[in-house]
Short mmCIF file of C-alpha atoms in Angstrom, two decimals:
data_model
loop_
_atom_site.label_atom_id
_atom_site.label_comp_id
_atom_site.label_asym_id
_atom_site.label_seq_id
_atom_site.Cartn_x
_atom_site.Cartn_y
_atom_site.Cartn_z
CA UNK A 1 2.77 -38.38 15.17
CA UNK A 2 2.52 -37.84 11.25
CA UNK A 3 0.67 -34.96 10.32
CA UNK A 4 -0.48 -34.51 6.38
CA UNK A 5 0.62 -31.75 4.05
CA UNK A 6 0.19 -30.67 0.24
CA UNK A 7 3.47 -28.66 -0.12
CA UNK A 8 6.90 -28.31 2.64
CA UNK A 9 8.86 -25.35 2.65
CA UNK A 10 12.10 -26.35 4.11
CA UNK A 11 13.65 -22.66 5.17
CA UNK A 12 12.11 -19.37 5.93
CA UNK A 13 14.85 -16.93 4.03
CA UNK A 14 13.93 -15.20 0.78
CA UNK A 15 13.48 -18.00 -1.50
CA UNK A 16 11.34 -20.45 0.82
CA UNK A 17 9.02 -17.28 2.19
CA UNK A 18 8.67 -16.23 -1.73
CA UNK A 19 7.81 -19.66 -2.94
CA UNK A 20 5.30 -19.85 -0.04
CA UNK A 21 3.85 -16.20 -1.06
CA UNK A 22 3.49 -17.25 -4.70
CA UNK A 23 2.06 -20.39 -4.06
CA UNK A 24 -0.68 -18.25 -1.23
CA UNK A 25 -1.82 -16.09 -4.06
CA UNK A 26 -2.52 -18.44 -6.43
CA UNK A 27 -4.63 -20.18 -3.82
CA UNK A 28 -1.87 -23.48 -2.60
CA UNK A 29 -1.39 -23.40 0.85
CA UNK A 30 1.82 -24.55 2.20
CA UNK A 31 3.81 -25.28 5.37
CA UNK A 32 7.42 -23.56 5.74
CA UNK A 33 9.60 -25.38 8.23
CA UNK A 34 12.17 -22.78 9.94
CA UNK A 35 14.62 -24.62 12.17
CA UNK A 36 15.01 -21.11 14.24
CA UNK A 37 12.72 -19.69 16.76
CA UNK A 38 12.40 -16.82 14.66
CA UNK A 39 13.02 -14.81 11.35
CA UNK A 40 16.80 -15.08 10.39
CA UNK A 41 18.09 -11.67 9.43
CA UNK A 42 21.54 -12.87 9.09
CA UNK A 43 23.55 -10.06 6.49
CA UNK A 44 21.78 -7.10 7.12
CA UNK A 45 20.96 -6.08 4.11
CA UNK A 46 20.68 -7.11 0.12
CA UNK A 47 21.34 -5.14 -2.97
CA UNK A 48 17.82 -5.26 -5.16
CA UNK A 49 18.28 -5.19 -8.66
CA UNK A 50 16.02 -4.69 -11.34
CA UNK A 51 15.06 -8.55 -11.72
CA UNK A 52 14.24 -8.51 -7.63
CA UNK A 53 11.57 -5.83 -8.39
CA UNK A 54 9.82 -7.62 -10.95
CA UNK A 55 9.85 -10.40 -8.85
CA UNK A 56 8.54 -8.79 -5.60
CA UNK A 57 5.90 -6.91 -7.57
CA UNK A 58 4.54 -10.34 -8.60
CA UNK A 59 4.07 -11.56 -4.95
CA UNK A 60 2.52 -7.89 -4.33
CA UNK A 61 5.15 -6.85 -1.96
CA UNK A 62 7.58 -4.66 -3.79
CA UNK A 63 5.67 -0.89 -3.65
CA UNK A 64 5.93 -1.65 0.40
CA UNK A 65 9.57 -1.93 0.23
CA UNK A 66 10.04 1.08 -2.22
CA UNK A 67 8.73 3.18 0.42
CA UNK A 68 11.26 1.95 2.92
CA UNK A 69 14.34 2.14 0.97
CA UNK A 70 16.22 4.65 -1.47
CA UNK A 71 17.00 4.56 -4.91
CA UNK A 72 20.42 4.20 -6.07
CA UNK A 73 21.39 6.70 -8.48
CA UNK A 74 24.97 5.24 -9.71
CA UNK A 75 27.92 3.15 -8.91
CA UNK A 76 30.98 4.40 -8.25
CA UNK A 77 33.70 2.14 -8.22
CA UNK A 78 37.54 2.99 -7.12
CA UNK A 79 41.01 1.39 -7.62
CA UNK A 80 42.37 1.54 -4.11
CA UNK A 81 46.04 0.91 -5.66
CA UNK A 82 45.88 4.38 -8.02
CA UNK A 83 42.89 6.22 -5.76
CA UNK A 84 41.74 7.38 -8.76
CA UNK A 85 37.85 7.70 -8.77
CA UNK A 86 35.74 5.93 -11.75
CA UNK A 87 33.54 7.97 -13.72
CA UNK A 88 30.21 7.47 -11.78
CA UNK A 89 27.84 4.59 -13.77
CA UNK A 90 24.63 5.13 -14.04
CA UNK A 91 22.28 2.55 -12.15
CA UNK A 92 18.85 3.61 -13.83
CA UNK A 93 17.97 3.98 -17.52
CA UNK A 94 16.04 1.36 -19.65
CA UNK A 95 16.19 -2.13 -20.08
CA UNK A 96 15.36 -4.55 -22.49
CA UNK A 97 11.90 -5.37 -19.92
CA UNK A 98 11.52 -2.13 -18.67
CA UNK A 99 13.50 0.76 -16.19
CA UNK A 100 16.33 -0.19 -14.30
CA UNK A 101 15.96 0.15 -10.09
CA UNK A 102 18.42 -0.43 -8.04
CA UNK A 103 17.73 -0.76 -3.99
CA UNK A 104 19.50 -1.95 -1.03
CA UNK A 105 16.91 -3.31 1.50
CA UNK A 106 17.35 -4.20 4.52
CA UNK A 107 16.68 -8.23 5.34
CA UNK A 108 14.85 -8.10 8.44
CA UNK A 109 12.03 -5.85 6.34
CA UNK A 110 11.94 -7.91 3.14
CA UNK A 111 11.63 -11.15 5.43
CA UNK A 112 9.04 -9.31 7.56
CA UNK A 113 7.28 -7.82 4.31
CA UNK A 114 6.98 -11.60 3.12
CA UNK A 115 6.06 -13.17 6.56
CA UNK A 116 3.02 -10.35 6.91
CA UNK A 117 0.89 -11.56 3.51
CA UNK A 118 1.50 -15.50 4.83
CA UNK A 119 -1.64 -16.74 6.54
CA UNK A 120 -1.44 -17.56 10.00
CA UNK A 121 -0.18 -20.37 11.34
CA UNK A 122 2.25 -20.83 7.27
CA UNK A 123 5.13 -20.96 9.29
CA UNK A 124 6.56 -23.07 11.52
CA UNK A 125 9.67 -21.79 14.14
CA UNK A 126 11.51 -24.11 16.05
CA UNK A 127 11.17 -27.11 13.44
CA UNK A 128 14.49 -28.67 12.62
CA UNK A 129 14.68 -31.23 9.70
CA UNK A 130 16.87 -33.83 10.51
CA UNK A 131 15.51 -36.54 7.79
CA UNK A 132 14.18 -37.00 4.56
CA UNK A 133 12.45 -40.44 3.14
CA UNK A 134 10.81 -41.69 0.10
CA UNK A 135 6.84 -42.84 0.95
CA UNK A 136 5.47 -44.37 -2.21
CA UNK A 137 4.32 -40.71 -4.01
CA UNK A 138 4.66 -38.58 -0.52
CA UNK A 139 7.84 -37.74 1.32
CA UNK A 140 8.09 -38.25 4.89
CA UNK A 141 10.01 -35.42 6.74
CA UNK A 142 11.65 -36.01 9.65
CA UNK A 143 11.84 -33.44 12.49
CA UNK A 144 14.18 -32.97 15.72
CA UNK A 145 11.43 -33.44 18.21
CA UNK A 146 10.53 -36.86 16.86
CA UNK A 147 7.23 -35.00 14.46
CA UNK A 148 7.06 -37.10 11.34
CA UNK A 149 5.25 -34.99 8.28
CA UNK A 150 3.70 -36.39 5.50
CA UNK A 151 4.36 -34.09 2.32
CA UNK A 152 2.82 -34.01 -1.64
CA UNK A 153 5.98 -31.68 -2.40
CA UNK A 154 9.04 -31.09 -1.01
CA UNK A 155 10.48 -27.86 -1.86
CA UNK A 156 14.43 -27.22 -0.23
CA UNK A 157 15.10 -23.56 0.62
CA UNK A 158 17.56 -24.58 3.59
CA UNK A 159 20.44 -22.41 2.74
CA UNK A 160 24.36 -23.59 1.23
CA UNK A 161 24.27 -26.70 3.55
CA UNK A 162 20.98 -27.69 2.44
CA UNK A 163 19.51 -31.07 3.56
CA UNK A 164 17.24 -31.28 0.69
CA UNK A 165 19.90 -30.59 -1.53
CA UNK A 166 22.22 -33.27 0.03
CA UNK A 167 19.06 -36.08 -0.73
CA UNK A 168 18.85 -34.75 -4.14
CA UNK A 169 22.41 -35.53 -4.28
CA UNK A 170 24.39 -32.28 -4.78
CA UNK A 171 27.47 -32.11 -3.46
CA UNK A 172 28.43 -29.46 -0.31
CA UNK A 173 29.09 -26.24 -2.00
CA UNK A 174 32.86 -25.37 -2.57
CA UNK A 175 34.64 -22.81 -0.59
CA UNK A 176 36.63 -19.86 -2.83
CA UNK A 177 39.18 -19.51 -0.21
CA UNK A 178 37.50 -15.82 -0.13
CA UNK A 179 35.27 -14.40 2.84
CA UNK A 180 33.76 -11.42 3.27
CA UNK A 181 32.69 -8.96 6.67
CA UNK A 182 29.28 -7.25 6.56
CA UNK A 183 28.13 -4.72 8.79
CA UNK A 184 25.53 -2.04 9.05
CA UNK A 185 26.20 1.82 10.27
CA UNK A 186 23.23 3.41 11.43
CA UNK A 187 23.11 6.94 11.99
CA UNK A 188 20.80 9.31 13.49
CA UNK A 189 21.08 12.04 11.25
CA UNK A 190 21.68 11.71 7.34
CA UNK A 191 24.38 9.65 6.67
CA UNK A 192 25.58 12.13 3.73
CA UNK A 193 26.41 9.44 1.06
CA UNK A 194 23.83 10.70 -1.32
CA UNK A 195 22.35 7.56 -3.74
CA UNK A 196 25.44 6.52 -4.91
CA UNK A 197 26.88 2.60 -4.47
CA UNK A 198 30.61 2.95 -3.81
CA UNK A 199 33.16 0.19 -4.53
CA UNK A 200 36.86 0.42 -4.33
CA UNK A 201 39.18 -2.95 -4.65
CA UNK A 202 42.43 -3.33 -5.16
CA UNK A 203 45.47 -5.21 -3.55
CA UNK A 204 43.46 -8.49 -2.59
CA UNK A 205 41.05 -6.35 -0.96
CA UNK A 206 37.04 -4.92 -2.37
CA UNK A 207 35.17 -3.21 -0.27
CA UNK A 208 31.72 -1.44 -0.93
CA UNK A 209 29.46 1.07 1.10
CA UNK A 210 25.90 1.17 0.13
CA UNK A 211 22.84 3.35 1.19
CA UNK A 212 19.50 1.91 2.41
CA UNK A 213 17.68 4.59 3.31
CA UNK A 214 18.78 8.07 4.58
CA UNK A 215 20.23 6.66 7.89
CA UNK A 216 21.40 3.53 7.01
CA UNK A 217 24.44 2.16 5.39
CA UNK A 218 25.27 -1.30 4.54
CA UNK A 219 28.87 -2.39 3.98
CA UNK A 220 30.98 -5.20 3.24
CA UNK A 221 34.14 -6.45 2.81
CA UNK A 222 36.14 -9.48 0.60
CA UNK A 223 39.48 -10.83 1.05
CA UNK A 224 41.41 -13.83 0.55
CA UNK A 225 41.94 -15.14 4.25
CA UNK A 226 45.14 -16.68 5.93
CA UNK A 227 44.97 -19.04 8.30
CA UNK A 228 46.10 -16.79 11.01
CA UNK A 229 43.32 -14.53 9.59
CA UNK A 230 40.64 -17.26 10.15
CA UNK A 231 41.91 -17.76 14.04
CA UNK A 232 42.01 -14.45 14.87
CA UNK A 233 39.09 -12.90 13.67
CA UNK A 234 36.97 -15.98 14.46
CA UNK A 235 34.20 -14.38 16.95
CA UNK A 236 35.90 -11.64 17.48
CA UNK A 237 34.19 -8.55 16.52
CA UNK A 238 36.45 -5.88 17.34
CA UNK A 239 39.48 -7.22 15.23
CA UNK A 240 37.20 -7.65 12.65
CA UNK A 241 36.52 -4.07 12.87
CA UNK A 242 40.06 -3.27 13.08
CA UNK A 243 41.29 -5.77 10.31
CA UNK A 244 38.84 -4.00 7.75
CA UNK A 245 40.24 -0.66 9.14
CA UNK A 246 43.66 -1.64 8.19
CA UNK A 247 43.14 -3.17 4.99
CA UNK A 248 40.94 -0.39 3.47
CA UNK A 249 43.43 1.38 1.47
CA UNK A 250 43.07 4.49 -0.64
CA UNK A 251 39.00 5.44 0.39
CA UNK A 252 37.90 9.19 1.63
CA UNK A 253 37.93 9.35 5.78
CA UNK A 254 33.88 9.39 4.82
CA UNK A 255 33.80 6.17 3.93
CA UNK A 256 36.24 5.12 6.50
CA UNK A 257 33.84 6.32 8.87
CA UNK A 258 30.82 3.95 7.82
CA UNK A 259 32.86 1.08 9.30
CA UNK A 260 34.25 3.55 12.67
CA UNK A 261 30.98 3.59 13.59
CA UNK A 262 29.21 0.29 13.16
CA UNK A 263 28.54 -1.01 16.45
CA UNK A 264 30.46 -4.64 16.98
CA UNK A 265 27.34 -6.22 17.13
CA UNK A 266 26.74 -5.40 13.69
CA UNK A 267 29.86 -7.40 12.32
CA UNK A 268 29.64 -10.64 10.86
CA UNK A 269 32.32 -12.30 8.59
CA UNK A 270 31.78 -15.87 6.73
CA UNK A 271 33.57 -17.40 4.17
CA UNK A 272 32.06 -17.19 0.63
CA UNK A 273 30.85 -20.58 -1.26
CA UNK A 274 29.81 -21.51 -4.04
CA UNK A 275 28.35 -24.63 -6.37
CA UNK A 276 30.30 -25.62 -9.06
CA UNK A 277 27.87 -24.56 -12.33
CA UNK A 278 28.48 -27.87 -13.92
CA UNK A 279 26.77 -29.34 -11.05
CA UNK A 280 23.99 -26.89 -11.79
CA UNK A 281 23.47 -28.23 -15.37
CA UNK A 282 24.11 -32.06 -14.85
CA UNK A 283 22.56 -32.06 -11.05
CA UNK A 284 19.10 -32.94 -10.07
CA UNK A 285 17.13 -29.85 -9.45
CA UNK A 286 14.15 -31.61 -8.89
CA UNK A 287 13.58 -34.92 -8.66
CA UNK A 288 10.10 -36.68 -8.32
CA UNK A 289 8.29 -34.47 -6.06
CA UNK A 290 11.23 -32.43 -4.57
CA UNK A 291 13.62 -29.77 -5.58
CA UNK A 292 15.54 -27.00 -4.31
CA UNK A 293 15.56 -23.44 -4.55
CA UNK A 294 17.72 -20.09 -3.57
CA UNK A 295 21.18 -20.90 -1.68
CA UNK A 296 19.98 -24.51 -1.65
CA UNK A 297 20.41 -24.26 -5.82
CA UNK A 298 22.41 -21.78 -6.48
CA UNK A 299 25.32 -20.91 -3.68
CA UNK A 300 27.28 -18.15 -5.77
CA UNK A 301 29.83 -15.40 -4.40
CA UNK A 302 28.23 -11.96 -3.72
CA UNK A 303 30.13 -10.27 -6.33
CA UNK A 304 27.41 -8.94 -8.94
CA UNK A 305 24.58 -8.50 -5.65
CA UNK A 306 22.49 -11.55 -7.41
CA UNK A 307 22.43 -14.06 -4.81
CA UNK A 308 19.11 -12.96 -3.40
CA UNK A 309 17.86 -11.30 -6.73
CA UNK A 310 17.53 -14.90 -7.94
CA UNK A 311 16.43 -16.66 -5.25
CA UNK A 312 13.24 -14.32 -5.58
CA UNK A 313 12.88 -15.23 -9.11
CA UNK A 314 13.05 -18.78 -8.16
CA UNK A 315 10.11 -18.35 -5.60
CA UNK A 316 8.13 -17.05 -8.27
CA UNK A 317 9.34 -19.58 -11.29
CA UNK A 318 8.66 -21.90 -8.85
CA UNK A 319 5.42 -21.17 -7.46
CA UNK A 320 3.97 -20.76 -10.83
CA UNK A 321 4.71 -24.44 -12.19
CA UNK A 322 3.96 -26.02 -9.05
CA UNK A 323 0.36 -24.30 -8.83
CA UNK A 324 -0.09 -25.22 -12.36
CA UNK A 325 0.42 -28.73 -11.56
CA UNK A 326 -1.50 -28.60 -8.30
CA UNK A 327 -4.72 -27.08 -9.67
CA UNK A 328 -5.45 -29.12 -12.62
CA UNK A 329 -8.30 -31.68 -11.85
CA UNK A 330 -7.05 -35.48 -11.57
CA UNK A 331 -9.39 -37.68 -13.50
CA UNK A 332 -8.08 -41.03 -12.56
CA UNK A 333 -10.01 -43.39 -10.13
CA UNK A 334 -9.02 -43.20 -6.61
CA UNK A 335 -6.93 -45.29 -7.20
CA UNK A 336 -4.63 -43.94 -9.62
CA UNK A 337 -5.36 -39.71 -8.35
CA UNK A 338 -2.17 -40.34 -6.47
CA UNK A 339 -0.07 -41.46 -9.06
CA UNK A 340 -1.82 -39.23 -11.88
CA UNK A 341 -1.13 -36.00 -9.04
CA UNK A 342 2.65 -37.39 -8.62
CA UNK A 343 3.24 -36.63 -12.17
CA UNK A 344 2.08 -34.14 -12.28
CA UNK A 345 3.76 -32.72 -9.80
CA UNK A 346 7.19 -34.33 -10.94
CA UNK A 347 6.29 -32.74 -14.37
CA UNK A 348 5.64 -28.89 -12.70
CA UNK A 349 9.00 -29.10 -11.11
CA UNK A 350 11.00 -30.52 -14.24
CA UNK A 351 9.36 -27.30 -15.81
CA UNK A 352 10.36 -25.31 -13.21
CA UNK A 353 14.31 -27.04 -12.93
CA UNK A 354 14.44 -26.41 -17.02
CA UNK A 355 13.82 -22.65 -16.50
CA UNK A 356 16.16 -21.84 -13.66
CA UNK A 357 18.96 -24.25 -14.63
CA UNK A 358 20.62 -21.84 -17.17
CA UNK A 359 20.26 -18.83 -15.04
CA UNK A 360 21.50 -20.21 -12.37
CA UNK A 361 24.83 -21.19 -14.54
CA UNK A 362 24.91 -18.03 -15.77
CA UNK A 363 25.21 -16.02 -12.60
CA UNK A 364 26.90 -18.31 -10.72
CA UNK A 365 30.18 -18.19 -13.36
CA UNK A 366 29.71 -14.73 -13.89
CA UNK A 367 30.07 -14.15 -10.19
CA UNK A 368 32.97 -16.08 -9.40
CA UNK A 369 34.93 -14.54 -12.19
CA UNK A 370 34.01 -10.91 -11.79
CA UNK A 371 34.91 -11.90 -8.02
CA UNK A 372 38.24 -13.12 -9.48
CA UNK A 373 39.33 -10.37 -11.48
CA UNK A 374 37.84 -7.44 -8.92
CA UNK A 375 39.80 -9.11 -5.52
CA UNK A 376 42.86 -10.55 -7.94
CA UNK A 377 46.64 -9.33 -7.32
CA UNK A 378 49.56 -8.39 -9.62
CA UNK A 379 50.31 -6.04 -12.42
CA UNK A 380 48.17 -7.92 -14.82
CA UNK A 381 44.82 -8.35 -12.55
CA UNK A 382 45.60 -4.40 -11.75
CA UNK A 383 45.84 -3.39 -15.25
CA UNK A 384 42.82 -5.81 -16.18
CA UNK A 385 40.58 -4.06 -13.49
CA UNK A 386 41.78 -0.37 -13.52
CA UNK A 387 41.42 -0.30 -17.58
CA UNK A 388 38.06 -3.16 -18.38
CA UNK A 389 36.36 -3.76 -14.91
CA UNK A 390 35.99 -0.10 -13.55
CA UNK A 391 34.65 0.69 -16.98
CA UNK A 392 32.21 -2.41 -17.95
CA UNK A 393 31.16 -3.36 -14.13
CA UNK A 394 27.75 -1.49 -14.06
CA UNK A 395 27.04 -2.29 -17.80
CA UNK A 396 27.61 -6.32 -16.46
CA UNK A 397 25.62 -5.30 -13.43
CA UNK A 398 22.83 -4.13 -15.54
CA UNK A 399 22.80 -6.47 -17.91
CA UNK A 400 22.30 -9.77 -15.45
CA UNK A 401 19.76 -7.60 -13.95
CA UNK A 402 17.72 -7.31 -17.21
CA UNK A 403 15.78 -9.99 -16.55
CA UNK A 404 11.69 -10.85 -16.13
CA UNK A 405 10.78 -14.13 -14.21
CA UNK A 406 7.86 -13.71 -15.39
CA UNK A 407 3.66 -13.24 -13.74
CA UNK A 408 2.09 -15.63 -11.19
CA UNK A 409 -0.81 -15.95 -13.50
CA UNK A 410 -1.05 -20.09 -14.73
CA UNK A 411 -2.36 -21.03 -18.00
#
């Protein structure tokens, strides 16, 4: 069977449930293809920066989620080695587009936020892509259950190990030889934190403790694995929960007791990946009527909380050449409307691969290193974090936060 569509979303996570938002309000309809039976809420929560806002105001979501979630007052971060505490940063204060705002909101909600505007019937569960082909101007997607769809676009927001991304030709993303534990502590009174973002790092090890609402804390943890680490821990909540009680260091019993009391279901640990940003530049972002978006563009470690930030802007980047594209009359024959709306199409998404190909470089890089330097060992990576990186972190934070993707309006 080969049903007909204008526009495939590959992926129901931030970026393909944004893109399919954007595209909804300025009046594209699309189909998003989730290969799970329901929303994926895998990593509990994600740290909102200024950039995220701007982007979930423009799909008409974001004063929804400011109700749900807390405002982060400063950043605190800690040498574990000298225990010393950092003077406290502050997270708010103007920016080049506007006031800072700084959130950590919970995935399920954000997904469920985006899911709720959709119309009926946008998404798809239980649709696995196996296949991609080239049909003349169309792409034919190929599903598990044998369902062939017929597609105008193709837009990949299928996560690291994107299939889109592989027939676009990027390489599988590279693996740090880092991985990080997540978990959220839920409490039933006030968890007593305050507004405050903690981080502490030293001796391999950064940790950080985060509030998302009065009762809610979301952690996580990065290391530099063994091998023995990797066996061990593999499935295994409860030496997870141990290991990260061990390797804390120098942090107040308060904070020791976000992770005491995380239930082991609420423990995940993954290893961190990234693209190379040269592939970024030199890579095919789109390519005739398909591109890729989110994780399946950008892969970066979770150092400076951008990962999700900028697979929002993407959504709305993206929406906005693509519906620029789609709504513009073709005045070709019959004929020719399918080549004349192919070009179109593969123009919008050049457009949109020119304005997220930088940005994706630049966060990317500036992830891995500021990864590098916060979770490196030695005198000299000690010195260089205690004296520069507790200092200049929240300024850097800022500063890749200051950033406006932009309206939905087209031209």
């Amino acid at each position: 069977m080969e049903a007909i569509e204008n526009v495939v979303i590959v992926g129901a996570g931030v970026s393909g449930l944004a893109t399919s938002l954007g595209l909804h309000r300025l009046g594209i309809r699309s189909l998003v293809l989730e290969s799970s039976a329901s929303l994926r809420v895998t990593g509990f929560a994600l740290a909102t920066w200024t950039n995220a806002w701007r982007a979930l105001d423009a799909v008409g979501i974001g004063d929804s989620l400011r109700q749900q979630h807390e405002q982060l007052d400063g950043l605190v971060a800690t040498s574990t080695v000298s225990g010393q505490p950092g003077a406290q940063l502050s997270l708010k204060g103007k920016g080049t587009h506007g006031d800072h705002e700084v959130r950590c909101v919970k995935r399920k909600l954000m997904l469920e936020a985006l899911e709720k505007e959709l119309p009926i019937g946008t998404i798809r569960y239980s649709s696995k892509v196996v296949s991609v082909e080239d049909s003349g101007y169309f792409k034919l997607v190929h599903l598990v259950d044998g369902t062939t769809i017929k597609t105008k676009v193709l837009i990949g927001c299928d996560g690291v190990n994107s299939l889109v991304g592989k027939f676009l030709g990027f390489k599988k993303p590279a693996y740090t030889g880092r991985s990080a534990m997540r978990g959220s502590a839920d409490f039933k009174a006030n968890h007593g934190l305050g507004s405050n973002f903690l981080q502490f790092f030293g001796n391999g090890f950064r940790s950080g403790f985060i509030p998302c609402d009065d009762t809610t804390i979301y952690w996580f943890f990065t290391w530099t694995p063994s091998d023995q680490d990797n066996k061990e821990l593999e499935d295994n909540p409860a030496k997870m929960k141990q290991f990260v009680l061990s390797n804390l260091g120098n942090v107040p019993d308060q904070v020791r007791s976000f992770v005491e009391i995380t239930d082991l279901d609420c423990f995940i640990s993954s290893p961190l990946r990234y693209r190379h940003p040269w592939e970024v530049l030199w890579g095919n972002i789109s390519k005739g009527n398909a591109c890729v978006a989110g994780d399946a563009l950008h892969p970066m470690t979770p150092d400076i909380g951008q990962g999700g930030c900028a697979a929002l802007e993407d959504g709305v980047v993206l929406a906005r050449c693509l519906a620029e594209a789609l709504n513009k009359e073709v005045s070709a024959e019959t004929k020719d409307r399918e080549k004349e709306e192919y070009k179109r199409i593969e123009m919008g998404l050049k457009k949109y691969a020119k304005e997220r190909r930088w940005r994706s470089f630049e966060l990317i890089s500036t992830s891995y290193v500021v990864g590098a330097v916060q979770q490196g060992q030695g005198k000299i990576m000690n010195f260089l974090r205690d004296a520069i990186m507790v200092k200049f972190l929240a300024k850097l934070l800022l500063r890749k936060a200051d950033f406006d993707c932009g309206k939905l309006h087209i031209s």
